[in-house]
CSV table of C-alpha atoms in Angstrom, one decimal:
chain,number,residue,atom,x,y,z
A,22,CYS,CA,74.4,-19.1,-24.3
A,23,ASP,CA,73.2,-19.5,-20.7
A,24,TRP,CA,69.5,-19.2,-20.8
A,25,SER,CA,69.6,-17.6,-17.3
A,26,SER,CA,72.4,-15.1,-18.0
A,27,ASP,CA,72.2,-11.5,-18.9
A,28,VAL,CA,74.0,-12.2,-22.2
A,29,CYS,CA,71.3,-14.5,-23.5
A,30,SER,CA,68.2,-14.1,-21.4
A,31,SER,CA,65.8,-16.9,-20.7
A,32,ASP,CA,63.2,-14.7,-22.3
A,33,LEU,CA,65.0,-15.0,-25.7
A,34,GLY,CA,62.8,-17.9,-26.9
A,35,ASN,CA,59.7,-17.3,-24.8
A,36,THR,CA,56.5,-16.5,-26.5
A,37,ALA,CA,52.9,-16.6,-25.3
A,38,ASP,CA,52.4,-20.0,-27.1
A,39,ASN,CA,55.5,-21.9,-25.8
A,40,LYS,CA,55.6,-21.1,-22.1
A,41,GLY,CA,56.9,-24.2,-20.3
A,42,ASN,CA,57.9,-26.0,-23.5
A,43,ILE,CA,61.7,-26.2,-23.4
A,44,GLU,CA,62.0,-27.6,-27.0
A,45,ALA,CA,59.8,-24.9,-28.5
A,46,GLN,CA,61.6,-22.2,-26.6
A,47,THR,CA,65.0,-23.5,-27.7
A,48,THR,CA,63.8,-23.7,-31.3
A,49,GLU,CA,62.5,-20.1,-31.1
A,50,ALA,CA,65.7,-18.9,-29.4
A,51,MET,CA,67.9,-20.5,-32.2
A,52,ALA,CA,65.7,-18.9,-34.9
A,53,ARG,CA,66.2,-15.5,-33.3
A,54,ILE,CA,70.0,-16.1,-33.0
A,55,GLN,CA,70.1,-17.2,-36.6
A,56,ARG,CA,68.3,-14.0,-37.7
A,57,THR,CA,70.8,-11.9,-35.8
A,58,MET,CA,73.7,-13.8,-37.4
A,59,LYS,CA,72.3,-13.4,-40.9
A,60,ALA,CA,72.0,-9.7,-40.3
A,61,ALA,CA,75.8,-9.7,-39.7
A,62,GLY,CA,76.4,-11.8,-42.8
A,63,PHE,CA,76.7,-15.2,-41.0
A,64,ASP,CA,74.5,-18.3,-40.5
A,65,LEU,CA,74.3,-21.2,-38.1
A,66,SER,CA,76.3,-23.2,-40.5
A,67,ASP,CA,79.3,-20.9,-39.6
A,68,LEU,CA,79.2,-22.0,-35.9
A,69,VAL,CA,82.4,-23.9,-34.8
A,70,ASP,CA,81.5,-24.2,-31.2
A,71,ALA,CA,78.4,-23.6,-29.0
A,72,THR,CA,77.6,-24.3,-25.4
A,73,VAL,CA,74.2,-24.4,-23.8
A,74,TYR,CA,74.0,-24.3,-20.0
A,75,LEU,CA,71.1,-25.8,-18.1
A,76,THR,CA,70.4,-25.7,-14.4
A,77,ASP,CA,67.9,-28.6,-14.5
A,78,ILE,CA,69.0,-31.8,-16.2
A,79,ALA,CA,65.3,-32.7,-16.7
A,80,ASN,CA,65.2,-30.1,-19.5
A,81,PHE,CA,68.1,-31.6,-21.5
A,82,GLN,CA,66.1,-33.7,-23.9
A,83,GLY,CA,63.8,-30.9,-25.0
A,84,MET,CA,66.6,-28.5,-25.3
A,85,ASN,CA,68.8,-30.9,-27.2
A,86,THR,CA,66.0,-31.8,-29.7
A,87,GLY,CA,65.4,-28.1,-30.5
A,88,TYR,CA,69.1,-27.3,-30.6
A,89,ARG,CA,69.9,-30.2,-32.9
A,90,GLY,CA,67.0,-29.4,-35.2
A,91,ALA,CA,68.4,-25.9,-35.7
A,92,ILE,CA,72.1,-26.7,-35.9
A,93,GLY,CA,71.9,-29.8,-38.1
A,94,LYS,CA,75.6,-30.6,-37.9
A,95,ASP,CA,77.9,-32.6,-35.7
A,96,PHE,CA,80.7,-31.6,-33.3
A,97,PRO,CA,82.0,-29.1,-32.5
A,98,ALA,CA,78.7,-27.3,-32.7
A,99,ARG,CA,76.9,-29.2,-30.0
A,100,ALA,CA,75.0,-28.8,-26.8
A,101,THR,CA,76.6,-29.2,-23.4
A,102,VAL,CA,74.9,-29.4,-20.0
A,103,LYS,CA,75.9,-27.5,-16.9
A,104,THR,CA,73.9,-28.3,-13.9
A,105,GLY,CA,74.2,-26.3,-10.7
A,106,LEU,CA,77.9,-26.0,-10.6
A,107,VAL,CA,77.9,-23.0,-8.3
A,108,GLY,CA,78.1,-24.4,-4.7
A,109,ALA,CA,78.2,-28.0,-5.9
A,110,ASP,CA,80.1,-30.7,-3.9
A,111,GLY,CA,81.9,-32.0,-7.0
A,112,LEU,CA,82.3,-31.6,-10.7
A,113,VAL,CA,82.2,-34.0,-13.6
A,114,GLU,CA,83.5,-32.6,-16.8
A,115,ILE,CA,82.7,-34.2,-20.2
A,116,TRP,CA,85.6,-33.4,-22.5
A,117,ASN,CA,84.2,-34.0,-25.9
A,118,GLY,CA,86.7,-32.4,-28.3
A,119,MET,CA,86.6,-28.9,-26.8
A,120,PRO,CA,87.7,-29.0,-23.1
A,121,PHE,CA,86.1,-26.8,-20.5
A,122,MET,CA,89.5,-26.4,-18.7
A,123,SER,CA,87.9,-27.3,-15.4
A,124,PRO,CA,91.2,-27.7,-13.5
A,125,VAL,CA,91.8,-24.0,-14.0
A,126,TRP,CA,88.6,-22.8,-12.4
A,127,ALA,CA,87.0,-25.7,-10.4
A,128,ARG,CA,87.2,-25.2,-6.7
A,129,THR,CA,85.6,-28.5,-5.8
A,130,PRO,CA,86.8,-32.1,-6.3
A,131,HIS,CA,86.6,-32.9,-10.0
A,132,VAL,CA,87.0,-35.7,-12.5
A,133,THR,CA,87.0,-35.6,-16.3
A,134,TRP,CA,85.4,-38.1,-18.7
A,135,LEU,CA,87.2,-38.4,-22.0
A,136,HIS,CA,85.9,-41.2,-24.2
A,137,HIS,CA,88.6,-41.0,-26.9
A,138,VAL,CA,91.1,-38.9,-28.7
A,139,HIS,CA,89.4,-37.0,-31.6
A,140,ALA,CA,92.6,-36.6,-33.7
A,141,ASP,CA,91.5,-36.8,-37.4
A,142,MET,CA,87.9,-36.0,-36.5
A,143,TRP,CA,88.9,-32.3,-36.5
A,144,ASN,CA,89.8,-32.5,-40.1
A,145,MET,CA,86.6,-34.4,-41.0
A,146,THR,CA,84.4,-31.5,-39.8
A,147,LEU,CA,86.4,-28.3,-39.9
A,148,PRO,CA,88.4,-26.2,-42.3
A,149,PRO,CA,92.1,-27.1,-42.2
A,150,ARG,CA,93.2,-24.0,-40.3
A,151,ILE,CA,90.6,-24.3,-37.5
A,152,ALA,CA,91.1,-28.1,-37.5
A,153,GLY,CA,94.8,-27.6,-36.8
A,154,MET,CA,94.0,-25.3,-33.9
A,155,GLY,CA,91.6,-27.9,-32.5
A,156,ARG,CA,94.2,-30.7,-32.8
A,157,ALA,CA,96.8,-28.5,-31.1
A,158,LEU,CA,94.4,-27.7,-28.2
A,159,GLU,CA,93.5,-31.3,-27.7
A,160,SER,CA,96.9,-32.9,-28.1
A,161,THR,CA,99.4,-30.3,-26.8
A,162,ILE,CA,97.8,-27.4,-24.9
A,163,ALA,CA,94.9,-28.7,-22.9
A,164,PRO,CA,96.5,-31.9,-21.5
A,165,LYS,CA,99.0,-29.9,-19.5
A,166,PHE,CA,96.2,-28.5,-17.4
A,167,TYR,CA,94.8,-31.9,-16.6
A,168,ARG,CA,97.9,-33.7,-15.3
A,169,ARG,CA,96.6,-33.8,-11.8
A,170,THR,CA,93.0,-34.5,-12.7
A,171,PRO,CA,91.6,-38.1,-12.7
A,172,ILE,CA,90.5,-39.1,-16.2
A,173,VAL,CA,87.9,-41.7,-16.9
A,174,THR,CA,87.6,-43.5,-20.2
A,175,LEU,CA,85.6,-46.5,-21.5
A,176,SER,CA,88.2,-48.9,-22.7
A,177,ASN,CA,91.8,-50.0,-22.3
A,178,SER,CA,92.6,-49.3,-25.9
A,179,SER,CA,91.3,-45.7,-25.4
A,180,LYS,CA,93.4,-45.4,-22.3
A,181,HIS,CA,96.4,-46.4,-24.3
A,182,GLU,CA,95.8,-43.6,-26.7
A,183,LEU,CA,95.3,-41.1,-23.9
A,184,VAL,CA,98.6,-42.1,-22.3
A,185,GLU,CA,100.6,-42.4,-25.5
A,186,ASP,CA,99.1,-39.6,-27.7
A,187,LEU,CA,98.1,-37.0,-25.1
A,188,GLY,CA,100.7,-37.7,-22.5
A,189,PHE,CA,98.5,-38.5,-19.5
A,190,LYS,CA,100.0,-40.5,-16.7
A,191,ASP,CA,98.9,-44.1,-16.7
A,192,ARG,CA,97.9,-44.0,-13.0
A,193,MET,CA,95.6,-41.0,-13.6
A,194,VAL,CA,93.5,-42.7,-16.3
A,195,HIS,CA,90.8,-45.0,-15.1
A,196,VAL,CA,88.8,-47.4,-17.3
A,197,VAL,CA,85.1,-47.9,-16.6
A,198,PRO,CA,83.5,-50.1,-19.4
A,199,PRO,CA,79.9,-49.3,-20.2
A,200,GLY,CA,77.1,-51.6,-19.2
A,201,ILE,CA,74.2,-52.7,-21.3
A,202,ASP,CA,70.4,-52.5,-20.7
A,203,PRO,CA,68.8,-55.9,-20.1
A,204,LYS,CA,66.2,-55.2,-22.8
A,205,PHE,CA,68.9,-55.9,-25.4
A,206,SER,CA,68.5,-59.7,-25.5
A,207,PRO,CA,68.1,-62.5,-28.0
A,208,GLY,CA,64.7,-63.3,-29.4
A,209,GLY,CA,62.8,-64.0,-32.6
A,210,ALA,CA,64.1,-65.4,-35.9
A,211,LYS,CA,66.8,-64.1,-38.2
A,212,SER,CA,65.9,-62.4,-41.5
A,213,GLU,CA,65.3,-64.9,-44.3
A,214,ARG,CA,67.6,-62.8,-46.5
A,215,PRO,CA,71.1,-61.7,-45.5
A,216,LEU,CA,70.6,-58.5,-43.5
A,217,VAL,CA,73.3,-56.1,-42.5
A,218,VAL,CA,72.5,-53.5,-39.9
A,219,ALA,CA,74.5,-50.4,-39.0
A,220,VAL,CA,73.6,-47.8,-36.4
A,221,GLY,CA,75.0,-44.3,-35.8
A,222,ARG,CA,74.8,-40.6,-36.5
A,223,LEU,CA,75.2,-39.8,-40.2
A,224,VAL,CA,78.3,-37.8,-39.7
A,225,PRO,CA,81.9,-38.1,-41.2
A,226,VAL,CA,83.5,-40.0,-38.3
A,227,LYS,CA,81.0,-42.9,-38.8
A,228,ARG,CA,82.1,-43.3,-42.4
A,229,PHE,CA,78.8,-44.6,-43.8
A,230,ASP,CA,80.0,-43.6,-47.2
A,231,LEU,CA,82.7,-46.3,-46.9
A,232,LEU,CA,80.2,-48.8,-45.6
A,233,VAL,CA,77.8,-48.1,-48.6
A,234,ASP,CA,80.7,-48.8,-51.0
A,235,VAL,CA,81.5,-52.1,-49.2
A,236,LEU,CA,77.8,-53.1,-49.1
A,237,ALA,CA,77.5,-52.6,-52.9
A,238,ASP,CA,80.5,-54.9,-53.4
A,239,VAL,CA,79.1,-57.5,-51.0
A,240,ARG,CA,75.8,-57.4,-52.8
A,241,ALA,CA,77.5,-58.6,-55.9
A,242,GLN,CA,78.4,-61.8,-54.1
A,243,HIS,CA,75.0,-62.1,-52.3
A,244,PRO,CA,72.3,-60.8,-54.6
A,245,THR,CA,69.6,-61.0,-51.9
A,246,LEU,CA,71.5,-59.0,-49.3
A,247,GLU,CA,69.6,-56.1,-47.6
A,248,ALA,CA,70.9,-53.4,-45.3
A,249,VAL,CA,69.4,-51.0,-42.9
A,250,ILE,CA,71.2,-47.9,-41.6
A,251,VAL,CA,69.7,-46.5,-38.5
A,252,GLY,CA,70.4,-42.8,-37.4
A,253,GLU,CA,70.1,-39.2,-38.5
A,254,GLY,CA,72.7,-36.6,-39.3
A,255,TYR,CA,73.7,-33.8,-41.6
A,256,ARG,CA,75.3,-36.1,-44.2
A,257,ARG,CA,72.0,-37.9,-44.9
A,258,ASP,CA,71.6,-36.2,-48.3
A,259,GLU,CA,75.0,-37.2,-49.4
A,260,ILE,CA,74.5,-40.8,-48.3
A,261,GLU,CA,71.1,-40.9,-50.0
A,262,SER,CA,72.7,-39.6,-53.2
A,263,GLN,CA,75.4,-42.3,-53.0
A,264,ILE,CA,72.8,-45.0,-52.5
A,265,HIS,CA,70.9,-43.8,-55.6
A,266,ALA,CA,74.1,-43.7,-57.6
A,267,TYR,CA,74.5,-47.4,-56.9
A,268,GLY,CA,70.8,-48.0,-57.7
A,269,ALA,CA,70.6,-49.5,-54.2
A,270,GLN,CA,67.6,-47.7,-52.9
A,271,ASP,CA,65.5,-50.9,-53.1
A,272,TRP,CA,67.8,-52.8,-50.7
A,273,ILE,CA,69.6,-50.2,-48.6
A,274,THR,CA,67.2,-48.4,-46.2
A,275,LEU,CA,68.0,-45.2,-44.3
A,276,ALA,CA,65.7,-45.8,-41.4
A,277,GLY,CA,66.4,-42.5,-39.6
A,278,ARG,CA,65.9,-42.4,-35.8
A,279,VAL,CA,63.9,-45.4,-34.5
A,280,GLU,CA,62.5,-46.3,-31.1
A,281,ASP,CA,64.3,-48.8,-28.9
A,282,ASP,CA,61.8,-51.6,-29.6
A,283,GLU,CA,62.4,-51.3,-33.4
A,284,LEU,CA,66.1,-51.1,-32.9
A,285,ILE,CA,66.1,-54.3,-30.8
A,286,SER,CA,64.0,-56.0,-33.5
A,287,LEU,CA,66.6,-55.0,-36.1
A,288,TYR,CA,69.5,-56.3,-34.0
A,289,ARG,CA,67.8,-59.6,-33.5
A,290,ARG,CA,66.9,-60.0,-37.2
A,291,ALA,CA,70.3,-58.9,-38.5
A,292,TRP,CA,72.8,-61.5,-39.7
A,293,VAL,CA,75.6,-59.1,-38.9
A,294,LEU,CA,76.2,-55.6,-37.4
A,295,ALA,CA,78.7,-53.5,-39.3
A,296,SER,CA,80.6,-50.4,-38.3
A,297,ALA,CA,83.2,-48.5,-40.4
A,298,SER,CA,83.7,-45.8,-37.7
A,299,ALA,CA,87.0,-44.0,-37.5
A,300,ARG,CA,86.9,-43.1,-33.8
A,301,GLU,CA,85.0,-44.6,-30.9
A,302,GLY,CA,85.4,-44.7,-27.1
A,303,TRP,CA,83.8,-48.2,-27.0
A,304,GLY,CA,81.3,-49.1,-29.7
A,305,MET,CA,77.9,-49.5,-28.0
A,306,THR,CA,76.2,-50.8,-31.2
A,307,LEU,CA,78.6,-53.8,-31.2
A,308,THR,CA,77.7,-54.6,-27.6
A,309,GLU,CA,73.9,-54.1,-28.1
A,310,ALA,CA,73.9,-56.3,-31.2
A,311,ALA,CA,75.9,-59.0,-29.4
A,312,ALA,CA,73.4,-59.0,-26.5
A,313,CYS,CA,70.7,-59.6,-29.1
A,314,GLY,CA,72.7,-62.6,-30.5
A,315,THR,CA,74.2,-60.9,-33.6
A,316,PRO,CA,77.9,-60.9,-34.5
A,317,ALA,CA,79.7,-57.8,-35.8
A,318,VAL,CA,82.3,-56.7,-38.3
A,319,ALA,CA,84.0,-53.5,-37.3
A,320,THR,CA,87.1,-51.4,-37.9
A,321,ARG,CA,90.1,-52.1,-35.6
A,322,ILE,CA,90.2,-48.8,-33.7
A,323,SER,CA,90.5,-47.9,-30.0
A,324,GLY,CA,87.2,-48.8,-28.4
A,325,HIS,CA,86.1,-51.3,-31.0
A,326,GLU,CA,89.0,-53.5,-30.0
A,327,ASP,CA,87.7,-53.8,-26.4
A,328,ALA,CA,84.1,-54.2,-27.4
A,329,VAL,CA,84.9,-57.0,-29.9
A,330,ARG,CA,87.4,-58.7,-27.6
A,331,ALA,CA,84.8,-58.7,-24.8
A,332,ILE,CA,81.9,-60.3,-26.6
A,333,PHE,CA,82.1,-61.9,-30.0
A,334,VAL,CA,82.9,-65.6,-30.5
A,335,ARG,CA,80.2,-67.7,-32.2
A,336,GLU,CA,80.2,-71.4,-33.0
A,337,MET,CA,78.7,-72.1,-36.4
A,338,ARG,CA,78.7,-75.7,-37.8
A,339,GLY,CA,81.8,-76.6,-35.8
A,340,ARG,CA,83.7,-73.5,-36.9
A,341,THR,CA,84.5,-70.5,-34.8
A,342,LEU,CA,83.3,-67.2,-36.3
A,343,THR,CA,84.9,-64.2,-34.6
A,344,ALA,CA,83.5,-60.8,-35.3
A,345,ASP,CA,86.8,-59.2,-36.4
A,346,GLY,CA,88.3,-55.8,-36.2
A,347,LEU,CA,90.0,-54.2,-39.2
A,348,GLY,CA,93.0,-51.9,-39.0
A,349,GLY,CA,94.4,-49.1,-41.0
A,350,ARG,CA,93.0,-46.2,-43.0
A,351,SER,CA,89.8,-46.5,-45.0
A,352,GLU,CA,91.5,-46.9,-48.3
A,353,GLU,CA,93.6,-49.8,-46.8
A,354,HIS,CA,90.8,-51.9,-45.3
A,355,THR,CA,87.8,-51.5,-47.6
A,356,SER,CA,88.5,-54.8,-49.2
A,357,GLU,CA,89.0,-56.5,-45.8
A,358,LEU,CA,85.8,-55.1,-44.5
A,359,GLN,CA,84.1,-56.5,-47.6
A,360,SER,CA,85.7,-59.9,-47.2
A,361,HIS,CA,84.6,-60.2,-43.6
A,362,LEU,CA,81.0,-59.3,-44.4
A,363,ASN,CA,81.1,-61.8,-47.2
A,364,LEU,CA,82.4,-64.5,-44.8
A,365,VAL,CA,79.7,-63.9,-42.3
A,366,CYS,CA,77.0,-64.0,-45.0
A,367,ARG,CA,78.4,-67.2,-46.5
A,368,LEU,CA,78.7,-69.0,-43.2
A,369,LEU,CA,75.2,-68.1,-42.2
A,370,LEU,CA,73.8,-69.2,-45.5
A,371,GLU,CA,75.6,-72.5,-45.1
A,372,LYS,CA,74.1,-72.8,-41.6
A,373,LYS,CA,70.6,-72.3,-43.0
């Protein structure tokens, strides 16, 4: 929907009580759309793609909060921002799974940001038939339209995938690694007990279910271990059930969304940052934790490879501890992830 279009009027979510409140207007608009869909026998859970256009970037946060609260699910039902493209001097497209095909219609200089190949993410979130269509669009159909478009990605390993898997020309793909805010810095003392922190949306691609399995195994070797998972997402109920099935609710905490100050405190107190993600363009949680003085254990995937290579070597009692990456499918590297977390905990216990 374009809030300013004739198809979905800006008045759709306006009431006497929410004038000027973008979040409240978006929430009301989504409620009305949901009622319309229910009348036709559908619900918001049936959405496979949705685009929200904005003309003022300042309204994004309020819109996104209301939108996410209504949708409650991850890609491809997500918000996208369009800011004043008509008459603009240039265009930056964010290709996040579903491309906007800007090379077909853009009449100004344009560039496309593509953080990573989605590949198996389609099957994680969509029925097989629709997932197959998405994969075909991403891997075969859409790239042909972007051959002459500069592509920007975050890491050399992601660039390799874009060139090898999607067929982009090497010279057209440019790597711009992410920076990090100076507020992420060392400070304070580590937790008295082994503390594993993981940060991310509670969605399939982050594979927190795999991480909970691994944490339960590591706990058997380190009975005082604790873990905090930061983030929200539509798989929260499933992960909570898994934690209860292990009887781990006393030592695994689902912290939800936290403010930056609390996140930085967790990074600093943590013994190790863990990520079992299947796809990443970089892995900002690895970088943020490293800036706070905390090593990481992460899956060996595009993005993570560069983040780990860039930042993690720690000296501990004369030994070098490298925050490692882990390869292969989840069923192949669960034990390896477990062994690396065990190693970090053991070395840090010895250091104490």
